[in-house]
Coordinates of C-alpha atoms (C1' of nucleotides) and ligand atoms in Angstrom, one line a residue:
Chain A
X1 CA 92.5 163.7 44.8
X2 CA 96.2 163.1 44.7
X3 CA 98.2 160.1 46.2
X4 CA 100.4 162.0 48.9
X5 CA 103.5 159.7 48.4
X6 CA 103.0 159.6 44.8
X7 CA 102.7 163.2 43.7
X8 CA 103.4 165.6 46.6
X9 CA 106.6 164.7 48.0
X10 CA 108.0 162.2 45.5
X11 CA 111.8 162.5 46.0
X12 CA 112.0 163.5 49.6
X13 CA 112.5 160.5 51.9
X14 CA 113.0 163.3 54.6
X15 CA 114.8 160.9 57.2
X16 CA 113.1 158.8 59.8
X17 CA 111.0 160.3 62.8
X18 CA 107.3 160.8 63.3
X19 CA 105.5 160.9 59.9
X20 CA 102.5 162.0 58.1
X21 CA 99.5 163.5 59.7
X22 CA 96.7 163.5 57.4
X23 CA 92.8 163.5 57.9
X24 CA 92.7 159.6 58.3
X25 CA 95.5 157.9 56.5
X26 CA 93.7 159.1 53.3
X27 CA 95.1 160.8 50.3
X28 CA 94.6 164.3 49.7
X29 CA 95.9 167.5 47.6
X30 CA 98.6 168.8 49.9
X31 CA 99.2 172.1 48.4
X32 CA 95.7 173.0 48.6
X33 CA 95.4 172.0 52.2
X34 CA 98.3 174.0 53.1
X35 CA 97.1 177.2 51.3
X36 CA 93.7 176.7 53.0
X37 CA 95.2 176.2 56.5
X38 CA 97.5 179.3 56.1
X39 CA 94.3 181.4 55.1
X40 CA 92.5 180.1 58.0
X41 CA 95.3 181.0 60.3
X42 CA 95.0 184.6 59.0
X43 CA 91.3 184.5 59.8
X44 CA 91.7 183.2 63.2
X45 CA 94.2 185.7 64.2
X46 CA 92.0 188.6 62.9
X47 CA 89.0 187.2 65.0
X48 CA 90.9 186.2 67.9
X49 CA 93.7 188.7 68.2
X50 CA 97.4 188.3 67.9
X51 CA 99.5 188.9 64.8
X52 CA 100.7 186.0 62.4
X53 CA 104.3 187.4 62.5
X54 CA 107.0 186.1 60.1
X55 CA 108.4 183.6 62.6
X56 CA 104.8 182.3 63.6
X57 CA 103.8 182.1 60.1
X58 CA 107.1 180.3 59.1
X59 CA 106.7 177.8 61.9
X60 CA 103.1 177.0 60.8
X61 CA 104.2 176.5 57.1
X62 CA 107.0 174.3 58.1
X63 CA 104.6 172.1 59.9
X64 CA 102.1 172.2 57.1
X65 CA 104.8 171.4 54.5
X66 CA 106.3 168.7 56.6
X67 CA 102.8 167.4 56.9
X68 CA 103.8 165.2 59.8
X69 CA 104.6 165.5 63.4
X70 CA 107.8 167.5 64.1
X71 CA 109.8 167.8 67.3
X72 CA 110.3 171.4 68.4
X73 CA 114.1 171.2 67.7
X74 CA 113.3 169.9 64.2
X75 CA 111.1 173.0 63.7
X76 CA 113.9 175.0 65.1
X77 CA 116.7 174.0 62.8
X78 CA 114.3 174.8 59.8
X79 CA 113.6 178.2 61.1
X80 CA 117.4 178.8 61.7
X81 CA 118.0 177.7 58.3
X82 CA 115.6 180.4 57.1
X83 CA 117.4 183.0 59.1
X84 CA 115.2 183.2 62.0
X85 CA 116.6 183.0 65.7
X86 CA 118.2 179.5 66.3
X87 CA 117.4 179.4 70.2
X88 CA 114.7 177.0 71.6
X89 CA 112.5 179.9 73.1
X90 CA 112.0 181.1 69.5
X91 CA 110.2 177.9 68.4
X92 CA 108.5 177.3 71.7
X93 CA 107.0 180.7 71.8
X94 CA 105.8 180.4 68.2
X95 CA 104.3 177.0 68.9
X96 CA 102.6 178.3 72.1
X97 CA 101.0 181.1 70.2
X98 CA 99.8 178.6 67.3
X99 CA 98.6 176.2 69.9
X100 CA 96.6 178.7 71.8
X101 CA 94.7 179.6 68.6
X102 CA 94.2 175.8 67.8
X103 CA 96.4 176.1 64.7
X104 CA 98.9 173.5 65.9
X105 CA 98.4 170.5 68.2
X106 CA 100.8 168.9 70.6
X107 CA 101.2 165.2 70.3
X108 CA 102.5 164.2 73.9
X109 CA 103.4 160.6 73.1
X110 CA 105.8 161.8 70.5
X111 CA 106.8 165.0 72.1
X112 CA 106.0 166.6 68.9
X113 CA 103.8 169.2 67.2
X114 CA 101.6 169.0 64.2
X115 CA 99.6 171.6 62.0
X116 CA 95.9 171.3 62.7
X117 CA 93.9 170.1 59.6
X118 CA 90.9 171.8 60.7
X119 CA 92.0 175.2 61.7
X120 CA 89.3 177.7 62.5
X121 CA 86.8 174.9 63.1
X122 CA 86.0 174.0 66.7
X123 CA 87.1 170.4 67.3
X124 CA 88.5 167.9 69.6
X125 CA 91.4 166.2 67.9
X126 CA 92.1 162.5 68.1
X127 CA 95.5 161.4 67.1
X128 CA 96.1 157.9 65.8
X129 CA 99.7 157.0 65.7
X130 CA 100.9 153.9 63.6
X131 CA 103.6 152.0 65.3
X132 CA 104.6 150.4 61.8
X133 CA 105.3 153.5 59.8
X134 CA 105.0 156.3 62.3
X135 CA 102.2 157.9 60.3
X136 CA 100.2 160.2 62.6
X137 CA 96.4 160.9 61.6
X138 CA 94.4 163.6 63.0
X139 CA 90.9 162.2 63.3
X140 CA 87.7 163.8 64.4
X141 CA 87.5 163.0 68.2
X142 CA 84.1 164.7 68.9
X143 CA 82.3 161.6 69.9
X144 CA 85.1 160.4 72.1
X145 CA 85.3 163.7 73.7
X146 CA 81.5 163.5 74.5
X147 CA 82.0 160.0 76.0
X148 CA 85.0 161.4 78.1
X149 CA 83.0 164.1 79.4
X150 CA 80.2 161.7 80.4
X151 CA 82.8 159.6 82.4
X152 CA 84.2 162.8 83.9
X153 CA 80.8 164.1 85.0
X154 CA 80.2 161.0 87.0
X155 CA 83.0 161.9 89.3
X156 CA 82.1 165.6 89.4
X157 CA 85.1 166.6 87.1
X158 CA 84.6 169.6 84.6
X159 CA 86.6 168.9 81.5
X160 CA 88.3 171.6 79.9
X161 CA 90.8 170.1 77.6
X162 CA 91.4 166.5 76.7
X163 CA 94.1 164.7 75.0
X164 CA 93.2 161.7 73.0
X165 CA 96.1 159.7 71.4
X166 CA 96.0 156.0 70.4
X167 CA 99.0 153.7 69.1
X168 CA 98.3 150.8 66.9
X169 CA 98.4 149.9 63.1
X170 CA 97.3 152.0 60.1
X171 CA 95.3 150.3 57.5
X172 CA 98.5 149.8 55.2
X173 CA 100.6 148.2 58.1
X174 CA 97.7 146.1 59.2
X175 CA 98.2 144.3 55.9
X176 CA 101.8 144.1 56.0
X177 CA 102.4 143.0 59.4
X178 CA 99.2 141.7 61.1
Chain B
X1 CA 85.8 155.1 104.8
X2 CA 88.5 157.8 105.8
X3 CA 88.8 161.3 104.5
X4 CA 92.3 161.1 102.9
X5 CA 93.6 164.5 104.0
X6 CA 92.1 164.2 107.5
X7 CA 93.5 160.8 108.8
X8 CA 95.9 159.3 106.3
X9 CA 98.6 162.1 105.8
X10 CA 97.7 164.4 108.4
X11 CA 101.1 166.2 108.9
X12 CA 102.7 165.9 105.3
X13 CA 102.1 169.0 103.2
X14 CA 104.4 167.2 100.9
X15 CA 105.4 170.2 98.8
X16 CA 103.8 171.4 95.5
X17 CA 103.9 169.2 92.3
X18 CA 101.2 166.8 90.7
X19 CA 99.0 165.6 93.6
X20 CA 96.7 162.7 94.5
X21 CA 95.4 160.1 92.3
X22 CA 92.6 158.5 93.8
X23 CA 89.8 156.5 92.3
X24 CA 87.7 159.7 91.5
X25 CA 88.5 162.4 94.0
X26 CA 86.6 160.4 96.6
X27 CA 88.1 159.4 99.9
X28 CA 89.1 156.1 100.7
X29 CA 91.3 154.0 103.2
X30 CA 94.9 154.5 101.9
X31 CA 96.7 151.8 103.9
X32 CA 94.4 149.3 102.7
X33 CA 94.6 150.2 99.0
X34 CA 98.4 150.2 99.2
X35 CA 98.4 146.8 100.7
X36 CA 95.9 145.5 98.2
X37 CA 98.0 147.0 95.3
X38 CA 101.2 145.3 96.6
X39 CA 99.5 142.0 96.8
X40 CA 98.0 142.2 93.3
X41 CA 101.5 143.3 92.1
X42 CA 102.8 139.8 93.5
X43 CA 100.2 138.0 91.9
X44 CA 100.6 139.8 88.5
X45 CA 104.3 138.9 88.6
X46 CA 103.6 135.3 89.4
X47 CA 101.1 135.1 86.6
X48 CA 103.0 137.1 83.8
X49 CA 106.6 136.3 84.9
X50 CA 109.0 138.7 86.1
X51 CA 110.4 139.1 89.7
X52 CA 109.2 141.9 92.0
X53 CA 112.7 142.6 93.2
X54 CA 113.5 145.1 95.9
X55 CA 114.0 148.1 93.6
X56 CA 110.8 147.2 91.6
X57 CA 108.8 146.7 94.9
X58 CA 110.2 149.8 96.5
X59 CA 109.5 151.9 93.2
X60 CA 106.0 150.8 93.3
X61 CA 105.4 151.3 97.2
X62 CA 106.9 154.9 96.6
X63 CA 104.1 155.5 94.2
X64 CA 101.4 153.9 96.4
X65 CA 102.5 155.9 99.4
X66 CA 103.0 159.2 97.6
X67 CA 99.4 158.6 96.5
X68 CA 99.9 160.9 93.7
X69 CA 101.8 161.2 90.3
X70 CA 105.6 161.6 90.8
X71 CA 108.2 162.5 88.2
X72 CA 110.9 159.9 87.6
X73 CA 113.5 161.9 89.4
X74 CA 111.3 162.3 92.4
X75 CA 110.9 158.5 92.5
X76 CA 114.7 158.2 91.9
X77 CA 115.7 160.6 94.8
X78 CA 113.5 158.7 97.3
X79 CA 115.0 155.2 96.0
X80 CA 118.5 156.8 96.4
X81 CA 117.5 157.7 100.1
X82 CA 116.7 154.1 100.7
X83 CA 120.0 153.0 99.6
X84 CA 119.0 152.0 96.0
X85 CA 121.3 153.2 93.2
X86 CA 120.9 157.0 92.4
X87 CA 121.0 157.1 88.6
X88 CA 118.2 157.6 86.3
X89 CA 118.3 154.1 84.6
X90 CA 117.6 152.5 87.9
X91 CA 114.2 154.2 88.3
X92 CA 113.4 154.3 84.5
X93 CA 113.9 150.3 84.3
X94 CA 111.9 149.7 87.4
X95 CA 109.1 152.0 85.9
X96 CA 109.2 150.3 82.5
X97 CA 108.9 146.9 84.4
X98 CA 105.8 148.0 86.3
X99 CA 104.3 149.8 83.3
X100 CA 104.6 146.7 81.2
X101 CA 102.5 144.7 83.8
X102 CA 99.9 147.4 84.2
X103 CA 101.1 148.3 87.8
X104 CA 102.0 151.9 87.0
X105 CA 100.6 154.3 84.6
X106 CA 102.4 157.1 82.8
X107 CA 100.7 160.4 82.7
X108 CA 102.1 162.0 79.6
X109 CA 100.7 165.7 80.4
X110 CA 102.7 165.7 83.6
X111 CA 105.9 163.7 82.5
X112 CA 104.9 161.7 85.6
X113 CA 103.9 158.3 86.8
X114 CA 101.3 157.0 89.2
X115 CA 100.6 153.6 90.6
X116 CA 97.6 151.8 89.1
X117 CA 94.6 151.7 91.4
X118 CA 93.2 148.8 89.7
X119 CA 96.2 146.5 89.4
X120 CA 95.5 143.0 87.9
X121 CA 92.3 144.0 86.5
X122 CA 92.2 144.6 82.6
X123 CA 91.2 148.2 82.2
X124 CA 91.6 151.5 80.2
X125 CA 92.7 154.5 82.6
X126 CA 91.4 157.8 82.1
X127 CA 93.2 160.6 83.9
X128 CA 91.3 163.5 85.2
X129 CA 94.0 166.2 86.0
X130 CA 92.7 169.3 88.1
X131 CA 94.3 172.6 87.2
X132 CA 93.1 174.1 90.7
X133 CA 94.8 171.7 93.1
X134 CA 96.9 169.5 90.7
X135 CA 95.0 166.5 91.9
X136 CA 94.9 163.5 89.4
X137 CA 92.3 160.9 89.5
X138 CA 92.3 157.5 87.7
X139 CA 88.8 156.9 86.4
X140 CA 87.6 154.1 84.5
X141 CA 87.9 154.8 80.7
X142 CA 86.3 151.7 79.2
X143 CA 83.5 153.5 77.5
X144 CA 85.7 156.2 76.2
X145 CA 88.0 153.5 74.9
X146 CA 85.2 152.0 73.2
X147 CA 84.1 155.1 71.6
X148 CA 87.7 155.7 70.8
X149 CA 88.0 152.4 68.9
X150 CA 85.0 153.0 67.0
X151 CA 86.2 156.4 65.8
X152 CA 89.5 154.6 64.8
X153 CA 87.8 151.9 63.1
X154 CA 86.1 154.3 60.7
X155 CA 89.6 155.0 59.3
X156 CA 90.8 151.5 59.3
X157 CA 93.0 151.9 62.3
X158 CA 93.5 149.3 64.8
X159 CA 93.9 150.6 68.3
X160 CA 96.4 148.9 70.6
X161 CA 96.9 151.4 73.2
X162 CA 95.4 154.7 74.0
X163 CA 96.2 157.5 76.5
X164 CA 93.1 159.4 77.7
X165 CA 93.9 162.5 79.9
X166 CA 92.0 165.5 80.7
X167 CA 92.6 168.7 82.4
X168 CA 89.9 170.8 84.2
X169 CA 88.6 171.4 87.6
X170 CA 87.9 168.8 90.3
X171 CA 84.7 168.9 92.2
X172 CA 86.3 170.7 95.2
X173 CA 88.0 173.3 93.0
X174 CA 84.8 174.0 90.9
X175 CA 83.2 175.3 94.2
X176 CA 86.2 177.4 95.0
X177 CA 87.0 178.9 91.8
X178 CA 84.2 178.5 89.2
Chain C
dG1 C1' 128.5 121.7 95.0
dT2 C1' 130.0 123.9 90.7
dC3 C1' 129.1 125.8 86.2
dT4 C1' 126.6 128.7 83.4
dA5 C1' 123.3 131.6 81.0
dG6 C1' 120.0 135.2 81.7
dG7 C1' 118.2 138.6 84.1
dA8 C1' 118.9 142.4 87.1
dT9 C1' 121.5 146.3 88.9
dG10 C1' 125.1 149.7 89.1
dT11 C1' 127.5 153.6 86.9
dT12 C1' 129.2 156.8 83.4
dA13 C1' 128.2 159.5 80.0
dC14 C1' 125.4 161.9 77.0
dG15 C1' 121.0 163.2 74.3
dA16 C1' 116.8 165.2 74.1
dT17 C1' 113.2 168.4 75.6
dA18 C1' 111.8 172.6 77.7
dT19 C1' 112.0 177.0 80.4
dA20 C1' 113.7 181.2 83.3
dA21 C1' 115.4 185.6 82.8
dC22 C1' 116.8 189.5 80.8
dA23 C1' 118.1 192.5 76.7
dT24 C1' 116.8 194.3 72.5
dG25 C1' 113.7 195.6 68.9
dT26 C1' 109.2 196.9 66.4
dC27 C1' 105.1 199.3 66.0
dA28 C1' 101.0 201.7 66.6
dA29 C1' 98.5 205.0 69.4
dT30 C1' 99.0 209.2 71.7
Chain D
dA1 C1' 108.8 212.3 69.4
dT2 C1' 107.1 209.3 73.4
dT3 C1' 105.4 205.6 75.3
dG4 C1' 103.6 201.1 76.3
dA5 C1' 102.4 196.6 74.8
dC6 C1' 104.0 193.2 72.1
dA7 C1' 107.5 190.5 70.0
dT8 C1' 112.1 188.6 69.3
dG9 C1' 116.9 187.4 70.4
dT10 C1' 120.2 185.3 73.4
dT11 C1' 122.4 183.4 77.5
dA12 C1' 122.0 180.0 80.6
dT13 C1' 120.2 176.3 82.8
dA14 C1' 116.5 172.9 84.3
dT15 C1' 114.3 168.7 83.4
dC16 C1' 113.5 164.4 81.3
dG17 C1' 115.1 160.3 79.2
dT18 C1' 118.6 156.7 77.3
dA19 C1' 122.9 154.2 75.2
dA20 C1' 126.4 151.3 76.7
dC21 C1' 129.0 148.8 79.4
dA22 C1' 130.6 146.5 83.9
dT23 C1' 129.1 143.8 87.6
dC24 C1' 126.3 140.9 90.2
dC25 C1' 122.7 137.7 91.4
dT26 C1' 120.2 133.6 90.7
dA27 C1' 118.0 129.5 88.9
dG28 C1' 118.6 125.4 86.7
dA29 C1' 122.2 121.9 84.4
dC30 C1' 125.5 118.8 85.5
Ligands
LIG201 ZN1 92.9 169.9 64.6
LIG202 ZN1 101.4 152.3 59.2
LIG203 ZN1 95.1 151.7 86.3
LIG204 ZN1 91.1 170.4 92.2

DNA sequence: GTCTAGGATGTTACGATATAACATGTCAAT
DNA sequence: ATTGACATGTTATATCGTAACATCCTAGAC
């Protein structure tokens, strides 16, 4: 198990903006999770239909490699740098495709997108956004989702999709700035 | 108890867009809840500081009277029609003020704002957004919030604010289009 | 009453995010 | 080869949100 900031992206401050999205602010082997996610993406497309075309694949790998939440225009500029069309619809369409298959999540509080860390598995994402370091973690939100459905059922509402996002302080930032 | 569409806004189709925000898709006396919310707003300002100036008061009553989620520019155009400044910062500042005091909620999935239905009471809002009729209900989300905090605690994350929003079908629309 | 400092509002200008609409291209099945 | 479905490229524009600065109002100090 590798410490993310120590070994995976040692010399890439990568400017400010929404940051890391890892399982729960915990370290992990990033190259491995990227490869796994890409393989899962192929499998999902094979199963659910739709082709993982070059733009779509590149969009996904951009999000996986960045390993943090990126704005659509940030993704777009990287796509353009790689020779793909540089207009907004290109990236929004790719993101739509990936979102529809659960390979990418949208984080509404940030107007940003992040690669899913559990592609292929049915799950409810819960995003924890640190206001100290801008890190974003995708945590399992199954329990929260169940609780939400119970609350909704009390009013007769049938939940189809839920967005669960919280802001606060990650473990590291709690120590620094309590 | 009055049936909202029958007696409160009988002749006002009010165009499409995000719709009603009532306690749980249930009917209620709207003039009463508007007056109560305004009184609560005065009390909150007296207690927490800040003045409920004309623009701010009017912004709040616009949301209360619309009784649904409104985009900032929708609110703005109504403010302008009432003689208040017609520039975006006017409405965004008023909305910021009201949000900071819990008198208005922001609904991120809709890029819209709705008057709080429990002003003055500490509470976690849970928004239920119907994809059939675009109605929006603010339900009590205390239980969901507790569940979310438990999930976050498992990763050492300290939750400060949470947005809980679900899309699905309201009771009425479930019957019509199951 | 005047002065003054902080807060509130008005206004210009711009930045950031997202989509509509249409043209073009690709590919696999007939 | 033809065709139809899907995918991409491109132009233009819609929608949402903020920075920065000028002006004004108001409450307390004197
Ligand atoms: Zn996920
Ligand atoms: Zn942090
Ligand atoms: Zn509320
Ligand atoms: Zn409905």
